mmCIF file of N, CA, C and O in Angstrom:
data_model
loop_
_atom_site.group_PDB
_atom_site.id
_atom_site.type_symbol
_atom_site.label_atom_id
_atom_site.label_comp_id
_atom_site.label_asym_id
_atom_site.label_seq_id
_atom_site.Cartn_x
_atom_site.Cartn_y
_atom_site.Cartn_z
ATOM 1 N N ASP A 1 8.372 -2.389 0.183
ATOM 2 C CA ASP A 1 6.766 -3.286 0.750
ATOM 3 C C ASP A 1 5.693 -1.959 0.874
ATOM 4 O O ASP A 1 6.241 -1.665 1.370
ATOM 5 N N LEU A 2 4.903 -2.993 1.110
ATOM 6 C CA LEU A 2 3.727 -1.847 1.271
ATOM 7 C C LEU A 2 2.566 -2.827 2.738
ATOM 8 O O LEU A 2 2.989 -3.601 2.578
ATOM 9 N N ALA A 3 2.989 -2.125 3.028
ATOM 10 C CA ALA A 3 1.403 -2.764 4.766
ATOM 11 C C ALA A 3 0.021 -1.320 3.972
ATOM 12 O O ALA A 3 0.369 0.129 4.635
ATOM 13 N N PHE A 4 -0.577 -2.537 4.936
ATOM 14 C CA PHE A 4 -2.289 -1.086 4.725
ATOM 15 C C PHE A 4 -2.466 -1.466 5.507
ATOM 16 O O PHE A 4 -2.729 -2.256 6.321
ATOM 17 N N ALA A 5 -2.913 -0.140 6.233
ATOM 18 C CA ALA A 5 -3.299 0.420 7.958
ATOM 19 C C ALA A 5 -5.188 0.706 7.609
ATOM 20 O O ALA A 5 -5.030 0.756 6.298
ATOM 21 N N ALA A 6 -5.612 0.635 8.525
ATOM 22 C CA ALA A 6 -6.864 1.241 8.262
ATOM 23 C C ALA A 6 -7.192 2.119 7.765
ATOM 24 O O ALA A 6 -6.437 3.181 8.565
ATOM 25 N N PRO A 7 -7.832 2.552 6.651
ATOM 26 C CA PRO A 7 -8.924 3.641 6.441
ATOM 27 C C PRO A 7 -9.439 4.452 7.287
ATOM 28 O O PRO A 7 -10.651 3.960 7.615
ATOM 29 N N ALA A 8 -9.338 5.251 6.367
ATOM 30 C CA ALA A 8 -10.306 6.436 7.184
ATOM 31 C C ALA A 8 -12.109 6.589 6.803
ATOM 32 O O ALA A 8 -11.318 6.447 5.197
ATOM 33 N N ALA A 9 -12.986 7.137 6.347
ATOM 34 C CA ALA A 9 -13.973 6.731 5.545
ATOM 35 C C ALA A 9 -13.702 8.050 4.545
ATOM 36 O O ALA A 9 -13.722 8.775 5.125
ATOM 37 N N GLU A 10 -14.650 8.441 3.512
ATOM 38 C CA GLU A 10 -14.783 9.389 2.955
ATOM 39 C C GLU A 10 -15.995 8.823 2.213
ATOM 40 O O GLU A 10 -16.939 8.041 2.966
ATOM 41 N N GLU A 11 -16.557 10.588 1.229
ATOM 42 C CA GLU A 11 -17.613 10.004 1.596
ATOM 43 C C GLU A 11 -18.356 8.884 0.023
ATOM 44 O O GLU A 11 -19.321 8.091 0.177
ATOM 45 N N ASN A 12 -17.820 8.433 -0.879
ATOM 46 C CA ASN A 12 -18.162 8.147 -1.742
ATOM 47 C C ASN A 12 -16.813 6.687 -1.372
ATOM 48 O O ASN A 12 -16.106 5.890 -2.791
ATOM 49 N N GLY A 13 -16.202 6.520 -0.646
ATOM 50 C CA GLY A 13 -14.723 5.593 -0.207
ATOM 51 C C GLY A 13 -14.001 5.483 0.570
ATOM 52 O O GLY A 13 -14.835 6.709 2.111
ATOM 53 N N GLN A 14 -13.012 4.772 0.418
ATOM 54 C CA GLN A 14 -11.802 5.231 1.961
ATOM 55 C C GLN A 14 -10.454 5.761 1.550
ATOM 56 O O GLN A 14 -9.057 5.180 0.523
ATOM 57 N N THR A 15 -10.089 6.427 1.912
ATOM 58 C CA THR A 15 -8.876 6.978 2.192
ATOM 59 C C THR A 15 -7.589 5.141 3.047
ATOM 60 O O THR A 15 -8.125 5.728 4.136
ATOM 61 N N VAL A 16 -7.075 5.055 2.434
ATOM 62 C CA VAL A 16 -6.177 4.067 3.040
ATOM 63 C C VAL A 16 -4.682 4.292 2.365
ATOM 64 O O VAL A 16 -3.977 4.613 2.341
ATOM 65 N N THR A 17 -4.461 3.969 4.642
ATOM 66 C CA THR A 17 -3.132 4.428 4.618
ATOM 67 C C THR A 17 -1.841 3.464 4.191
ATOM 68 O O THR A 17 -2.168 1.936 3.859
ATOM 69 N N VAL A 18 -0.965 3.784 3.742
ATOM 70 C CA VAL A 18 0.377 2.889 3.592
ATOM 71 C C VAL A 18 1.629 3.311 3.278
ATOM 72 O O VAL A 18 1.800 3.704 3.923
ATOM 73 N N ASP A 19 1.679 2.271 4.193
ATOM 74 C CA ASP A 19 4.035 2.259 4.707
ATOM 75 C C ASP A 19 4.516 1.295 3.405
ATOM 76 O O ASP A 19 3.874 0.423 3.129
ATOM 77 N N TYR A 20 5.136 1.897 3.110
ATOM 78 C CA TYR A 20 6.361 1.236 1.901
ATOM 79 C C TYR A 20 7.418 0.549 2.949
ATOM 80 O O TYR A 20 8.225 1.878 3.429
ATOM 81 N N TRP A 21 7.968 -0.036 2.510
ATOM 82 C CA TRP A 21 8.414 -1.309 3.063
ATOM 83 C C TRP A 21 9.371 -2.129 2.596
ATOM 84 O O TRP A 21 9.221 -2.073 1.478
ATOM 85 N N ASP A 22 11.247 -1.607 2.589
ATOM 86 C CA ASP A 22 12.193 -1.990 2.545
ATOM 87 C C ASP A 22 12.577 -3.307 2.724
ATOM 88 O O ASP A 22 12.906 -3.808 4.024
ATOM 89 N N GLN A 23 12.540 -4.852 2.124
ATOM 90 C CA GLN A 23 12.974 -5.770 2.548
ATOM 91 C C GLN A 23 14.120 -5.926 2.936
ATOM 92 O O GLN A 23 14.396 -7.258 3.864
ATOM 93 N N GLU A 24 14.898 -5.369 2.353
ATOM 94 C CA GLU A 24 16.590 -5.328 2.898
ATOM 95 C C GLU A 24 16.335 -4.919 4.300
ATOM 96 O O GLU A 24 17.481 -5.233 4.898
ATOM 97 N N THR A 25 16.241 -4.039 4.594
ATOM 98 C CA THR A 25 16.923 -3.013 5.777
ATOM 99 C C THR A 25 15.525 -3.347 7.065
ATOM 100 O O THR A 25 15.898 -3.495 8.055
ATOM 101 N N GLN A 26 14.214 -4.291 6.436
ATOM 102 C CA GLN A 26 12.752 -4.644 7.525
ATOM 103 C C GLN A 26 12.474 -2.716 7.691
ATOM 104 O O GLN A 26 12.665 -3.178 9.243
ATOM 105 N N SER A 27 12.422 -2.395 7.628
ATOM 106 C CA SER A 27 12.561 -1.188 7.406
ATOM 107 C C SER A 27 11.088 0.261 6.986
ATOM 108 O O SER A 27 10.802 -0.489 5.918
ATOM 109 N N ILE A 28 10.097 1.021 7.603
ATOM 110 C CA ILE A 28 9.922 1.221 6.960
ATOM 111 C C ILE A 28 10.454 2.613 6.442
ATOM 112 O O ILE A 28 10.863 3.641 6.537
ATOM 113 N N VAL A 29 10.356 3.050 4.456
ATOM 114 C CA VAL A 29 10.699 3.845 3.627
ATOM 115 C C VAL A 29 9.840 4.961 3.181
ATOM 116 O O VAL A 29 10.869 6.308 2.719
ATOM 117 N N GLY A 30 8.956 4.972 3.163
ATOM 118 C CA GLY A 30 8.172 6.165 2.806
ATOM 119 C C GLY A 30 6.372 5.436 3.170
ATOM 120 O O GLY A 30 6.247 4.931 3.686
ATOM 121 N N HIS A 31 5.246 6.431 2.934
ATOM 122 C CA HIS A 31 3.990 6.591 3.749
ATOM 123 C C HIS A 31 3.543 7.145 2.413
ATOM 124 O O HIS A 31 4.164 8.144 2.058
ATOM 125 N N GLY A 32 1.608 6.631 2.384
ATOM 126 C CA GLY A 32 1.167 8.326 1.520
ATOM 127 C C GLY A 32 -0.590 6.743 1.322
ATOM 128 O O GLY A 32 0.329 6.380 2.417
ATOM 129 N N THR A 33 -0.825 7.955 0.304
ATOM 130 C CA THR A 33 -2.179 7.047 1.223
ATOM 131 C C THR A 33 -3.032 6.802 -0.112
ATOM 132 O O THR A 33 -2.586 7.006 -1.877
ATOM 133 N N VAL A 34 -4.136 5.917 -0.748
ATOM 134 C CA VAL A 34 -4.736 5.426 -1.678
ATOM 135 C C VAL A 34 -6.156 6.147 -1.355
ATOM 136 O O VAL A 34 -7.082 4.926 0.371
ATOM 137 N N VAL A 35 -7.199 6.215 -2.669
ATOM 138 C CA VAL A 35 -7.996 6.170 -2.109
ATOM 139 C C VAL A 35 -9.071 5.603 -2.601
ATOM 140 O O VAL A 35 -9.178 4.930 -4.412
ATOM 141 N N VAL A 36 -10.668 4.625 -2.001
ATOM 142 C CA VAL A 36 -10.392 3.248 -3.130
ATOM 143 C C VAL A 36 -11.483 2.746 -2.536
ATOM 144 O O VAL A 36 -12.946 3.472 -1.288
ATOM 145 N N ASP A 37 -12.246 2.519 -3.169
ATOM 146 C CA ASP A 37 -14.181 2.546 -3.236
ATOM 147 C C ASP A 37 -14.005 2.279 -1.892
ATOM 148 O O ASP A 37 -13.379 1.127 -1.388
ATOM 149 N N GLY A 38 -15.961 1.776 -1.120
ATOM 150 C CA GLY A 38 -15.516 1.951 1.220
ATOM 151 C C GLY A 38 -15.566 -0.023 0.718
ATOM 152 O O GLY A 38 -15.150 -0.811 1.824
ATOM 153 N N ASP A 39 -16.402 -0.986 -0.644
ATOM 154 C CA ASP A 39 -16.126 -1.679 -0.548
ATOM 155 C C ASP A 39 -14.906 -2.566 -1.177
ATOM 156 O O ASP A 39 -15.719 -3.841 -1.872
ATOM 157 N N ALA A 40 -14.177 -1.640 -1.553
ATOM 158 C CA ALA A 40 -13.339 -2.312 -2.353
ATOM 159 C C ALA A 40 -12.784 -4.258 -1.906
ATOM 160 O O ALA A 40 -12.051 -3.906 -0.554
ATOM 161 N N TYR A 41 -12.012 -4.969 -2.222
ATOM 162 C CA TYR A 41 -11.402 -6.190 -1.593
ATOM 163 C C TYR A 41 -9.290 -5.935 -1.717
ATOM 164 O O TYR A 41 -9.465 -6.314 -0.997
ATOM 165 N N SER A 42 -9.693 -5.193 -3.144
ATOM 166 C CA SER A 42 -7.589 -5.330 -2.479
ATOM 167 C C SER A 42 -8.152 -4.173 -3.001
ATOM 168 O O SER A 42 -8.747 -3.521 -4.272
ATOM 169 N N ILE A 43 -6.586 -3.480 -4.118
ATOM 170 C CA ILE A 43 -6.675 -2.285 -4.339
ATOM 171 C C ILE A 43 -5.379 -2.867 -5.134
ATOM 172 O O ILE A 43 -5.171 -3.877 -5.251
ATOM 173 N N ASN A 44 -5.161 -2.075 -6.295
ATOM 174 C CA ASN A 44 -4.072 -2.236 -7.536
ATOM 175 C C ASN A 44 -3.026 -0.758 -7.684
ATOM 176 O O ASN A 44 -3.410 -0.389 -6.850
ATOM 177 N N THR A 45 -1.556 -1.756 -7.386
ATOM 178 C CA THR A 45 -0.803 -1.653 -7.581
ATOM 179 C C THR A 45 -0.557 -0.201 -8.719
ATOM 180 O O THR A 45 0.290 0.394 -8.158
ATOM 181 N N THR A 46 -1.781 0.109 -9.936
ATOM 182 C CA THR A 46 -1.328 1.160 -10.298
ATOM 183 C C THR A 46 -1.758 2.574 -9.605
ATOM 184 O O THR A 46 -0.912 3.717 -10.614
ATOM 185 N N THR A 47 -2.914 1.912 -8.888
ATOM 186 C CA THR A 47 -2.933 3.377 -8.062
ATOM 187 C C THR A 47 -2.591 3.965 -6.820
ATOM 188 O O THR A 47 -2.916 5.125 -6.980
ATOM 189 N N LEU A 48 -1.216 3.781 -6.828
ATOM 190 C CA LEU A 48 -0.167 4.140 -6.132
ATOM 191 C C LEU A 48 0.434 5.455 -6.735
ATOM 192 O O LEU A 48 1.422 4.626 -7.276
ATOM 193 N N THR A 49 0.441 6.371 -6.442
ATOM 194 C CA THR A 49 0.961 7.393 -6.555
ATOM 195 C C THR A 49 2.500 7.756 -6.395
ATOM 196 O O THR A 49 3.110 8.636 -6.629
ATOM 197 N N ASP A 50 3.047 7.457 -4.820
ATOM 198 C CA ASP A 50 4.100 7.865 -4.375
ATOM 199 C C ASP A 50 4.183 7.195 -3.864
ATOM 200 O O ASP A 50 4.549 7.577 -2.483
ATOM 201 N N ILE A 51 5.584 6.315 -4.072
ATOM 202 C CA ILE A 51 6.380 5.558 -4.411
ATOM 203 C C ILE A 51 7.356 6.022 -3.967
ATOM 204 O O ILE A 51 7.979 7.010 -4.554
ATOM 205 N N PRO A 52 8.565 6.502 -2.614
ATOM 206 C CA PRO A 52 9.917 5.567 -2.624
ATOM 207 C C PRO A 52 10.054 7.139 -3.935
ATOM 208 O O PRO A 52 10.689 5.080 -4.670
ATOM 209 N N GLU A 53 11.071 7.921 -3.916
ATOM 210 C CA GLU A 53 11.919 7.915 -5.047
ATOM 211 C C GLU A 53 13.402 6.612 -4.318
ATOM 212 O O GLU A 53 13.841 5.892 -3.207
ATOM 213 N N GLY A 54 13.507 5.907 -5.528
ATOM 214 C CA GLY A 54 15.060 5.137 -5.488
ATOM 215 C C GLY A 54 14.137 3.504 -5.830
ATOM 216 O O GLY A 54 14.830 2.811 -5.284
ATOM 217 N N TYR A 55 12.734 3.375 -4.746
ATOM 218 C CA TYR A 55 12.256 2.518 -5.429
ATOM 219 C C TYR A 55 10.825 2.050 -6.344
ATOM 220 O O TYR A 55 10.960 2.678 -6.405
ATOM 221 N N GLU A 56 10.906 0.817 -6.184
ATOM 222 C CA GLU A 56 9.984 -0.132 -7.064
ATOM 223 C C GLU A 56 9.516 -1.092 -6.293
ATOM 224 O O GLU A 56 9.995 -1.663 -5.434
ATOM 225 N N LEU A 57 8.195 -1.098 -7.150
ATOM 226 C CA LEU A 57 6.847 -2.311 -6.295
ATOM 227 C C LEU A 57 7.581 -4.218 -7.014
ATOM 228 O O LEU A 57 7.939 -3.587 -7.776
ATOM 229 N N ALA A 58 7.513 -4.310 -4.736
ATOM 230 C CA ALA A 58 7.581 -6.242 -5.799
ATOM 231 C C ALA A 58 6.755 -6.788 -6.227
ATOM 232 O O ALA A 58 7.001 -7.813 -6.931
ATOM 233 N N THR A 59 5.408 -6.439 -6.031
ATOM 234 C CA THR A 59 4.876 -7.184 -6.151
ATOM 235 C C THR A 59 3.387 -6.457 -7.243
ATOM 236 O O THR A 59 3.906 -4.947 -6.932
ATOM 237 N N LEU A 60 3.491 -6.728 -8.443
ATOM 238 C CA LEU A 60 2.135 -5.481 -9.286
ATOM 239 C C LEU A 60 1.201 -5.751 -9.017
ATOM 240 O O LEU A 60 0.359 -7.002 -9.253
ATOM 241 N N GLY A 61 -0.243 -5.927 -9.802
ATOM 242 C CA GLY A 61 -1.028 -5.193 -9.906
ATOM 243 C C GLY A 61 -2.167 -5.456 -8.573
ATOM 244 O O GLY A 61 -2.025 -4.479 -7.951
ATOM 245 N N ASP A 62 -2.999 -6.046 -8.778
ATOM 246 C CA ASP A 62 -4.282 -6.023 -7.306
ATOM 247 C C ASP A 62 -3.575 -7.092 -6.443
ATOM 248 O O ASP A 62 -2.707 -7.992 -6.600
ATOM 249 N N VAL A 63 -3.757 -6.667 -5.043
ATOM 250 C CA VAL A 63 -3.829 -7.313 -3.726
ATOM 251 C C VAL A 63 -4.249 -7.160 -2.516
ATOM 252 O O VAL A 63 -5.694 -5.628 -2.773
ATOM 253 N N LYS A 64 -4.543 -7.899 -2.040
ATOM 254 C CA LYS A 64 -6.012 -7.644 -1.601
ATOM 255 C C LYS A 64 -5.016 -6.956 0.444
ATOM 256 O O LYS A 64 -4.245 -6.547 0.626
ATOM 257 N N ARG A 65 -6.824 -6.295 0.424
ATOM 258 C CA ARG A 65 -6.469 -4.775 1.699
ATOM 259 C C ARG A 65 -6.219 -5.784 2.902
ATOM 260 O O ARG A 65 -6.782 -6.790 3.114
ATOM 261 N N SER A 66 -4.686 -5.982 3.518
ATOM 262 C CA SER A 66 -5.136 -5.853 5.119
ATOM 263 C C SER A 66 -3.879 -5.567 5.154
ATOM 264 O O SER A 66 -2.893 -4.666 5.123
ATOM 265 N N GLU A 67 -4.431 -4.530 7.548
ATOM 266 C CA GLU A 67 -3.874 -4.247 8.031
ATOM 267 C C GLU A 67 -2.033 -4.497 8.428
ATOM 268 O O GLU A 67 -0.363 -3.658 8.343
ATOM 269 N N GLU A 68 -2.018 -6.320 7.523
ATOM 270 C CA GLU A 68 -0.224 -6.260 8.139
ATOM 271 C C GLU A 68 -0.051 -6.412 6.728
ATOM 272 O O GLU A 68 1.710 -7.465 6.295
ATOM 273 N N ARG A 69 -0.925 -6.342 5.523
ATOM 274 C CA ARG A 69 -0.079 -7.107 3.735
ATOM 275 C C ARG A 69 1.035 -5.925 3.666
ATOM 276 O O ARG A 69 1.364 -5.329 3.618
ATOM 277 N N ARG A 70 1.913 -7.057 2.990
ATOM 278 C CA ARG A 70 3.176 -6.099 2.504
ATOM 279 C C ARG A 70 3.842 -6.518 0.826
ATOM 280 O O ARG A 70 3.549 -8.046 0.675
ATOM 281 N N VAL A 71 3.693 -6.003 0.132
ATOM 282 C CA VAL A 71 3.920 -6.316 -1.433
ATOM 283 C C VAL A 71 4.789 -5.446 -2.179
ATOM 284 O O VAL A 71 5.002 -5.082 -3.346
ATOM 285 N N GLY A 72 5.916 -4.458 -1.571
ATOM 286 C CA GLY A 72 6.565 -3.610 -2.718
ATOM 287 C C GLY A 72 7.331 -3.755 -1.693
ATOM 288 O O GLY A 72 8.663 -4.816 -1.361
ATOM 289 N N LYS A 73 8.748 -3.719 -2.660
ATOM 290 C CA LYS A 73 10.262 -3.010 -2.225
ATOM 291 C C LYS A 73 10.640 -1.447 -2.268
ATOM 292 O O LYS A 73 10.291 -0.767 -3.037
#
């Protein structure tokens, strides 16, 4: 799963922190970042390039940006 944390300001967008969450163990298995437009309402999972080895996303496509959202495995 993914949990989106508070973004840091960028010149032409924002860097959003991504936590990769394992649904079975209920634990974070990795971290990453993705840069999005500053006013982006959602993030497309195709832009995530640092998915932990051995894992795949359970949710694909556009996902709403949120500090509490979890969307993968």
